[in-house]
Structure formats: structure tokens, C-alpha cells
Amino acid sequence: MTSRSPEIVVLPDEAAVAAAAAARVVDDCRRAVAGRGAAALVLSGGSTPRALYACLAAEPHRTRMPWDRLDLFWGDERGVPPDDPRSNYRLVRETLLAHVPVPPERVHPMPADATDPDAAARAYAETLRARVPAGPGGWPACDVVLLGLGADAHTASLFPRTPALDVADRAVVAYDVADLGMRRMTLTVPVFTHAAEVLFIVCGEAKADAVHAVLEGPLRPDDLPAQRIRPVTGRVAWFLDASAARLLPQTRAASRGGGA
Ligand code: 6PG
């Protein structure tokens, strides 16, 4: 694991975070396409990325992004049908896919509601390996990964004190999250730590404690799963609004856009 500290970008509000993160995503994808002719973009769920996806679907990003060269994956999915309001696929379909020309065969929803979740997880891992070149250690080297952060410092569907945190031999797992009473499917820590760039997109006062604990507190990787996302080969950046960054030392942010 590299001990390189992550880049931290603090913006005044959620809209500014979405705009800055969207620009970074497009630049990263354009760079990957220039380098290998394709870009593997891993999308996050929840509510925060909604504004980011809307930015990507609007100009100038709609024109700048090489949509026909992307492979879209999900970092995690809830165990619900794809048209369920809680579905991360439905979030992306409504805010992004309905507005941009990604070829359907390059959109890879995560089948978290499959009747055989373990088989579905293994199949998703095979799709990932088939579409994304392996990097060091043989893990698929995704070009850009978007992640959110829960108030409990979970990320993707890597929840505190769950068996998914320690999986080191599989790229995708499905399991029942007792605290949620729901099945989840998620990419595992090694996939995230072998990505070229991981972007945490975190907004809101409710996340301030978790952001501080993850970035400034003692290492507690079982209680703070996001602390496990430490790049082996790539980079990690945090895009925060002023509310989520409220408890960070002023000096911590590499850049503070606007009046943050
Ligand atoms: C999910 C996400 C999850 C999310 C955080 C933050 O499926 O819920 O992948 O990890 O990023 O829970 O969610 P909000 O953006 O809704 O606060």
C-alpha cells in the first residue's frame, strides 16, 4: 500500500463539487481512451452523485466525453429490481444513460437481485476482467472509480465489521447486510485499490464526522471501511463541499475552490 496522502478538494457547495468532479471524470476518461482506446468508469450509487451525473449529461461534458469508448460498471448495487426507486442502476439510467449515447453493450449493471447472488457476483467479476485490462497483482485496473461515503464511513457496499471488508481473492461479492436487512453486491477492496483513480464525492454536514474520522482519525479499518481504499498503484482524491469538510484542518485541503 502506498502511504501517499490523498488529494483533497473542497468546494463551497454540492453544485460546485458536482461540476469539479464531472470535469475530473471527463479528463480521466479522455486520458484513458487516448492511452488504451477505452475507459472503464465505475459509478457510485446513493443520492450524492445525482448532481454529478446531471453535469456529465450536460454541456460541455456531454460533448467532451468519449461515450462510445466507455465501459460503465457499478461499484455496488442494492438487492432490488433495476426499476426499483432504490436501484443504483435506475439512478444512473434516469440521470445519465437517458441523455448520453453510451452503447448498451458497454453498460454493465450489477445483478444484485439475481436468484443466485454468488453466481451473479462471479459472472460480474468475469465481465469486469473481460472488459478491463489487468494491472499489477492481476486485478482489473479500472480507470476511474466514483465512491460515496456513508455517515458510518461505509463506501460502496463495504459496511463496517462485515465479511466483505476482508475479501482479498474475489473482485465482486454479494452478501446480506444485517443492519440494512438487505442484500448488497459490491466490488471489493482490491479492485478499488488497484484503480488508476478513485474519486470520493462527499457532501453535507451529516458526513463531516465520517470524513474527519477517515482522513484525520486513527486507522480503524474494520469500523471505517473507507480507510481501506488506499491506492496500491493509482491515486485517490476527495471532492468535498464545505459542510462535509468542516472538521478538517484548514491546511488539509490541496485546493479550496470558491469561498470555501
Ligand atoms: C449505495 C452507495 C453508498 C453511498 C453512500 C452515500 O449504494 O448507497 O454505493 O456507498 O455512496 O451510502 O450515500 P448518499 O450519497 O445517499 O449519502
CSV table of N, CA and C in Angstrom, one decimal, residues 136-232:
chain,number,residue,atom,x,y,z
A,136,PRO,N,-1.2,-4.5,-12.0
A,136,PRO,CA,-0.3,-5.2,-11.0
A,136,PRO,C,-1.2,-6.1,-10.1
A,137,GLY,N,-0.7,-7.3,-9.9
A,137,GLY,CA,-1.4,-8.2,-9.0
A,137,GLY,C,-2.6,-8.9,-9.7
A,138,GLY,N,-2.8,-8.6,-11.0
A,138,GLY,CA,-3.8,-9.3,-11.8
A,138,GLY,C,-5.2,-8.8,-11.6
A,139,TRP,N,-5.3,-7.7,-10.8
A,139,TRP,CA,-6.6,-7.1,-10.6
A,139,TRP,C,-7.0,-6.2,-11.8
A,140,PRO,N,-8.3,-6.2,-12.2
A,140,PRO,CA,-8.7,-5.2,-13.3
A,140,PRO,C,-8.4,-3.8,-12.9
A,141,ALA,N,-7.7,-3.1,-13.7
A,141,ALA,CA,-7.3,-1.7,-13.4
A,141,ALA,C,-8.3,-0.7,-14.0
A,142,CYS,N,-9.4,-0.5,-13.2
A,142,CYS,CA,-10.4,0.4,-13.7
A,142,CYS,C,-9.8,1.8,-13.8
A,143,ASP,N,-10.2,2.6,-14.8
A,143,ASP,CA,-9.6,3.9,-15.0
A,143,ASP,C,-10.1,5.0,-14.0
A,144,VAL,N,-11.4,5.0,-13.8
A,144,VAL,CA,-12.0,6.0,-12.8
A,144,VAL,C,-13.0,5.3,-12.0
A,145,VAL,N,-12.9,5.4,-10.7
A,145,VAL,CA,-13.9,4.9,-9.8
A,145,VAL,C,-14.5,6.0,-8.9
A,146,LEU,N,-15.8,6.1,-9.0
A,146,LEU,CA,-16.6,7.0,-8.1
A,146,LEU,C,-17.0,6.3,-6.9
A,147,LEU,N,-16.8,7.0,-5.7
A,147,LEU,CA,-17.2,6.4,-4.5
A,147,LEU,C,-17.9,7.4,-3.6
A,148,GLY,N,-18.9,7.0,-2.8
A,148,GLY,CA,-19.5,7.9,-1.9
A,148,GLY,C,-19.1,7.5,-0.5
A,149,LEU,N,-19.6,8.1,0.5
A,149,LEU,CA,-19.2,7.8,1.9
A,149,LEU,C,-20.5,7.9,2.7
A,150,GLY,N,-20.8,6.8,3.5
A,150,GLY,CA,-21.9,6.9,4.4
A,150,GLY,C,-21.5,7.6,5.7
A,151,ALA,N,-22.5,7.9,6.5
A,151,ALA,CA,-22.2,8.6,7.8
A,151,ALA,C,-21.5,7.6,8.7
A,152,ASP,N,-21.6,6.3,8.4
A,152,ASP,CA,-20.9,5.3,9.2
A,152,ASP,C,-19.5,5.0,8.5
A,153,ALA,N,-19.1,5.8,7.6
A,153,ALA,CA,-17.9,5.6,6.8
A,153,ALA,C,-17.8,4.3,6.0
A,154,HIS,N,-19.0,3.8,5.6
A,154,HIS,CA,-19.0,2.7,4.6
A,154,HIS,C,-18.8,3.4,3.3
A,155,THR,N,-18.3,2.6,2.3
A,155,THR,CA,-18.2,3.1,0.9
A,155,THR,C,-18.6,1.9,0.0
A,156,ALA,N,-19.1,2.2,-1.1
A,156,ALA,CA,-19.8,1.2,-2.0
A,156,ALA,C,-20.7,0.4,-1.0
A,157,SER,N,-20.6,-0.9,-1.1
A,157,SER,CA,-21.4,-1.7,-0.1
A,157,SER,C,-20.4,-2.4,0.8
A,158,LEU,N,-19.4,-1.7,1.2
A,158,LEU,CA,-18.4,-2.2,2.2
A,158,LEU,C,-18.8,-1.6,3.5
A,159,PHE,N,-19.5,-2.4,4.3
A,159,PHE,CA,-20.1,-1.9,5.5
A,159,PHE,C,-19.2,-2.3,6.7
A,160,PRO,N,-19.2,-1.5,7.8
A,160,PRO,CA,-18.4,-1.8,8.9
A,160,PRO,C,-18.6,-3.2,9.5
A,161,ARG,N,-17.5,-3.8,9.8
A,161,ARG,CA,-17.5,-5.1,10.5
A,161,ARG,C,-18.3,-6.1,9.8
A,162,THR,N,-18.1,-6.2,8.5
A,162,THR,CA,-18.8,-7.2,7.7
A,162,THR,C,-17.7,-8.0,7.0
A,163,PRO,N,-18.0,-9.2,6.5
A,163,PRO,CA,-17.0,-10.1,5.9
A,163,PRO,C,-16.5,-9.6,4.6
A,164,ALA,N,-17.3,-8.7,3.9
A,164,ALA,CA,-16.9,-8.2,2.6
A,164,ALA,C,-15.6,-7.4,2.7
A,165,LEU,N,-15.3,-6.8,3.9
A,165,LEU,CA,-14.1,-6.0,4.0
A,165,LEU,C,-12.8,-6.7,3.8
A,166,ASP,N,-12.8,-8.0,4.2
A,166,ASP,CA,-11.5,-8.7,4.1
A,166,ASP,C,-11.4,-9.6,2.9
A,167,VAL,N,-12.3,-9.5,2.0
A,167,VAL,CA,-12.2,-10.4,0.8
A,167,VAL,C,-11.0,-9.9,0.0
A,168,ALA,N,-10.1,-10.9,-0.3
A,168,ALA,CA,-8.9,-10.5,-1.0
A,168,ALA,C,-8.6,-11.4,-2.2
A,169,ASP,N,-9.6,-12.3,-2.5
A,169,ASP,CA,-9.4,-13.2,-3.6
A,169,ASP,C,-10.5,-13.2,-4.6
A,170,ARG,N,-11.5,-12.2,-4.4
A,170,ARG,CA,-12.6,-12.1,-5.4
A,170,ARG,C,-12.8,-10.6,-5.7
A,171,ALA,N,-13.2,-10.3,-6.9
A,171,ALA,CA,-13.4,-8.9,-7.3
A,171,ALA,C,-14.8,-8.4,-7.0
A,172,VAL,N,-15.8,-9.3,-6.8
A,172,VAL,CA,-17.1,-9.0,-6.6
A,172,VAL,C,-17.7,-10.0,-5.6
A,173,VAL,N,-18.5,-9.4,-4.6
A,173,VAL,CA,-19.2,-10.3,-3.6
A,173,VAL,C,-20.6,-9.8,-3.4
A,174,ALA,N,-21.4,-10.8,-3.0
A,174,ALA,CA,-22.8,-10.4,-2.7
A,174,ALA,C,-23.0,-11.0,-1.3
A,175,TYR,N,-23.7,-10.2,-0.4
A,175,TYR,CA,-24.0,-10.7,0.9
A,175,TYR,C,-25.1,-9.9,1.5
A,176,ASP,N,-25.7,-10.5,2.6
A,176,ASP,CA,-26.8,-9.8,3.3
A,176,ASP,C,-26.3,-8.9,4.3
A,177,VAL,N,-26.7,-7.6,4.2
A,177,VAL,CA,-26.2,-6.6,5.2
A,177,VAL,C,-27.2,-6.6,6.4
A,178,ALA,N,-26.8,-7.2,7.5
A,178,ALA,CA,-27.8,-7.3,8.6
A,178,ALA,C,-28.4,-6.0,9.0
A,179,ASP,N,-27.5,-5.0,9.1
A,179,ASP,CA,-28.0,-3.7,9.6
A,179,ASP,C,-29.1,-3.1,8.7
A,180,LEU,N,-29.0,-3.4,7.4
A,180,LEU,CA,-29.9,-2.8,6.4
A,180,LEU,C,-31.1,-3.8,6.2
A,181,GLY,N,-30.9,-5.0,6.5
A,181,GLY,CA,-32.0,-6.0,6.2
A,181,GLY,C,-32.1,-6.1,4.7
A,182,MET,N,-30.9,-6.0,4.0
A,182,MET,CA,-31.0,-6.0,2.5
A,182,MET,C,-29.7,-6.7,2.0
A,183,ARG,N,-29.9,-7.4,0.8
A,183,ARG,CA,-28.7,-7.9,0.2
A,183,ARG,C,-28.0,-6.8,-0.6
A,184,ARG,N,-26.7,-6.9,-0.7
A,184,ARG,CA,-25.9,-5.9,-1.5
A,184,ARG,C,-24.9,-6.7,-2.3
A,185,MET,N,-24.6,-6.2,-3.4
A,185,MET,CA,-23.4,-6.7,-4.2
A,185,MET,C,-22.4,-5.5,-4.4
A,186,THR,N,-21.2,-5.9,-4.3
A,186,THR,CA,-20.2,-4.8,-4.3
A,186,THR,C,-18.8,-5.3,-4.9
A,187,LEU,N,-18.1,-4.3,-5.5
A,187,LEU,CA,-16.7,-4.6,-5.8
A,187,LEU,C,-16.0,-4.6,-4.5
A,188,THR,N,-14.9,-5.3,-4.5
A,188,THR,CA,-14.1,-5.5,-3.3
A,188,THR,C,-12.9,-4.5,-3.2
A,189,VAL,N,-12.4,-4.5,-2.0
A,189,VAL,CA,-11.3,-3.6,-1.7
A,189,VAL,C,-10.1,-3.6,-2.8
A,190,PRO,N,-9.7,-4.8,-3.1
A,190,PRO,CA,-8.6,-4.9,-4.1
A,190,PRO,C,-8.9,-4.2,-5.4
A,191,VAL,N,-10.1,-4.3,-5.9
A,191,VAL,CA,-10.5,-3.6,-7.1
A,191,VAL,C,-10.4,-2.1,-7.0
A,192,PHE,N,-10.8,-1.6,-5.9
A,192,PHE,CA,-10.7,-0.2,-5.7
A,192,PHE,C,-9.3,0.3,-5.5
A,193,THR,N,-8.5,-0.5,-4.8
A,193,THR,CA,-7.1,-0.1,-4.5
A,193,THR,C,-6.2,-0.2,-5.7
A,194,HIS,N,-6.7,-1.0,-6.8
A,194,HIS,CA,-5.9,-1.1,-8.0
A,194,HIS,C,-6.4,-0.3,-9.1
A,195,ALA,N,-7.3,0.6,-8.8
A,195,ALA,CA,-7.8,1.5,-9.9
A,195,ALA,C,-6.8,2.6,-10.2
A,196,ALA,N,-6.9,3.2,-11.3
A,196,ALA,CA,-6.0,4.3,-11.7
A,196,ALA,C,-6.3,5.5,-10.9
A,197,GLU,N,-7.6,5.8,-10.7
A,197,GLU,CA,-8.0,7.0,-9.9
A,197,GLU,C,-9.4,6.7,-9.2
A,198,VAL,N,-9.4,6.9,-7.9
A,198,VAL,CA,-10.6,6.8,-7.1
A,198,VAL,C,-11.0,8.2,-6.7
A,199,LEU,N,-12.3,8.6,-7.0
A,199,LEU,CA,-12.8,9.9,-6.6
A,199,LEU,C,-13.9,9.7,-5.6
A,200,PHE,N,-13.6,10.1,-4.3
A,200,PHE,CA,-14.7,10.2,-3.3
A,200,PHE,C,-15.4,11.5,-3.5
A,201,ILE,N,-16.8,11.4,-3.6
A,201,ILE,CA,-17.6,12.5,-3.8
A,201,ILE,C,-18.5,12.6,-2.5
A,202,VAL,N,-18.3,13.6,-1.6
A,202,VAL,CA,-18.9,13.6,-0.3
A,202,VAL,C,-19.4,15.0,0.0
A,203,CYS,N,-20.7,15.1,0.3
A,203,CYS,CA,-21.3,16.4,0.6
A,203,CYS,C,-22.2,16.3,1.8
A,204,GLY,N,-22.3,17.4,2.5
A,204,GLY,CA,-23.3,17.5,3.5
A,204,GLY,C,-22.7,17.4,4.9
A,205,GLU,N,-23.3,18.2,5.9
A,205,GLU,CA,-22.9,18.2,7.3
A,205,GLU,C,-23.0,16.8,7.9
A,206,ALA,N,-23.9,16.0,7.4
A,206,ALA,CA,-24.1,14.6,8.0
A,206,ALA,C,-22.8,13.8,7.8
A,207,LYS,N,-22.0,14.1,6.9
A,207,LYS,CA,-20.8,13.3,6.6
A,207,LYS,C,-19.5,13.9,7.3
A,208,ALA,N,-19.6,15.0,7.9
A,208,ALA,CA,-18.4,15.7,8.4
A,208,ALA,C,-17.7,14.8,9.4
A,209,ASP,N,-18.4,14.2,10.3
A,209,ASP,CA,-17.7,13.3,11.3
A,209,ASP,C,-17.0,12.1,10.6
A,210,ALA,N,-17.7,11.5,9.7
A,210,ALA,CA,-17.1,10.4,9.0
A,210,ALA,C,-15.9,10.8,8.2
A,211,VAL,N,-16.0,12.0,7.5
A,211,VAL,CA,-14.8,12.5,6.7
A,211,VAL,C,-13.6,12.7,7.6
A,212,HIS,N,-13.9,13.3,8.7
A,212,HIS,CA,-12.8,13.6,9.7
A,212,HIS,C,-12.2,12.3,10.2
A,213,ALA,N,-13.1,11.4,10.6
A,213,ALA,CA,-12.6,10.1,11.2
A,213,ALA,C,-11.7,9.3,10.1
A,214,VAL,N,-12.2,9.3,8.9
A,214,VAL,CA,-11.5,8.6,7.9
A,214,VAL,C,-10.1,9.2,7.5
A,215,LEU,N,-10.1,10.5,7.4
A,215,LEU,CA,-8.9,11.2,6.9
A,215,LEU,C,-8.0,11.7,8.0
A,216,GLU,N,-8.5,11.9,9.2
A,216,GLU,CA,-7.7,12.5,10.2
A,216,GLU,C,-7.6,11.6,11.4
A,217,GLY,N,-8.5,10.7,11.6
A,217,GLY,CA,-8.5,9.8,12.8
A,217,GLY,C,-7.5,8.7,12.7
A,218,PRO,N,-7.5,7.9,13.8
A,218,PRO,CA,-6.6,6.7,13.8
A,218,PRO,C,-7.1,5.7,12.9
A,219,LEU,N,-6.2,4.8,12.4
A,219,LEU,CA,-6.7,3.7,11.5
A,219,LEU,C,-7.6,2.8,12.2
A,220,ARG,N,-8.8,2.7,11.7
A,220,ARG,CA,-9.7,1.7,12.3
A,220,ARG,C,-10.5,1.0,11.1
A,221,PRO,N,-9.8,0.3,10.3
A,221,PRO,CA,-10.3,-0.2,9.0
A,221,PRO,C,-11.5,-1.1,9.1
A,222,ASP,N,-11.7,-1.7,10.3
A,222,ASP,CA,-13.0,-2.5,10.4
A,222,ASP,C,-14.2,-1.6,10.7
A,223,ASP,N,-13.9,-0.5,11.4
A,223,ASP,CA,-15.1,0.4,11.7
A,223,ASP,C,-15.2,1.5,10.7
A,224,LEU,N,-14.2,1.7,9.9
A,224,LEU,CA,-14.2,2.8,8.9
A,224,LEU,C,-13.7,2.3,7.6
A,225,PRO,N,-14.6,1.5,6.9
A,225,PRO,CA,-14.2,0.8,5.7
A,225,PRO,C,-13.5,1.7,4.6
A,226,ALA,N,-13.9,3.0,4.6
A,226,ALA,CA,-13.3,3.9,3.5
A,226,ALA,C,-11.8,4.0,3.8
A,227,GLN,N,-11.3,3.8,5.0
A,227,GLN,CA,-9.9,3.8,5.2
A,227,GLN,C,-9.1,2.7,4.5
A,228,ARG,N,-9.9,1.7,4.0
A,228,ARG,CA,-9.2,0.6,3.3
A,228,ARG,C,-8.9,1.0,1.9
A,229,ILE,N,-9.5,2.1,1.4
A,229,ILE,CA,-9.3,2.4,0.0
A,229,ILE,C,-8.0,3.3,-0.1
A,230,ARG,N,-6.9,2.6,0.0
A,230,ARG,CA,-5.6,3.2,-0.1
A,230,ARG,C,-4.9,2.7,-1.4
A,231,PRO,N,-4.6,3.6,-2.3
A,231,PRO,CA,-4.2,3.1,-3.6
A,231,PRO,C,-2.9,2.3,-3.6
A,232,VAL,N,-2.9,1.2,-4.3
A,232,VAL,CA,-1.6,0.4,-4.5
A,232,VAL,C,-0.9,1.0,-5.7
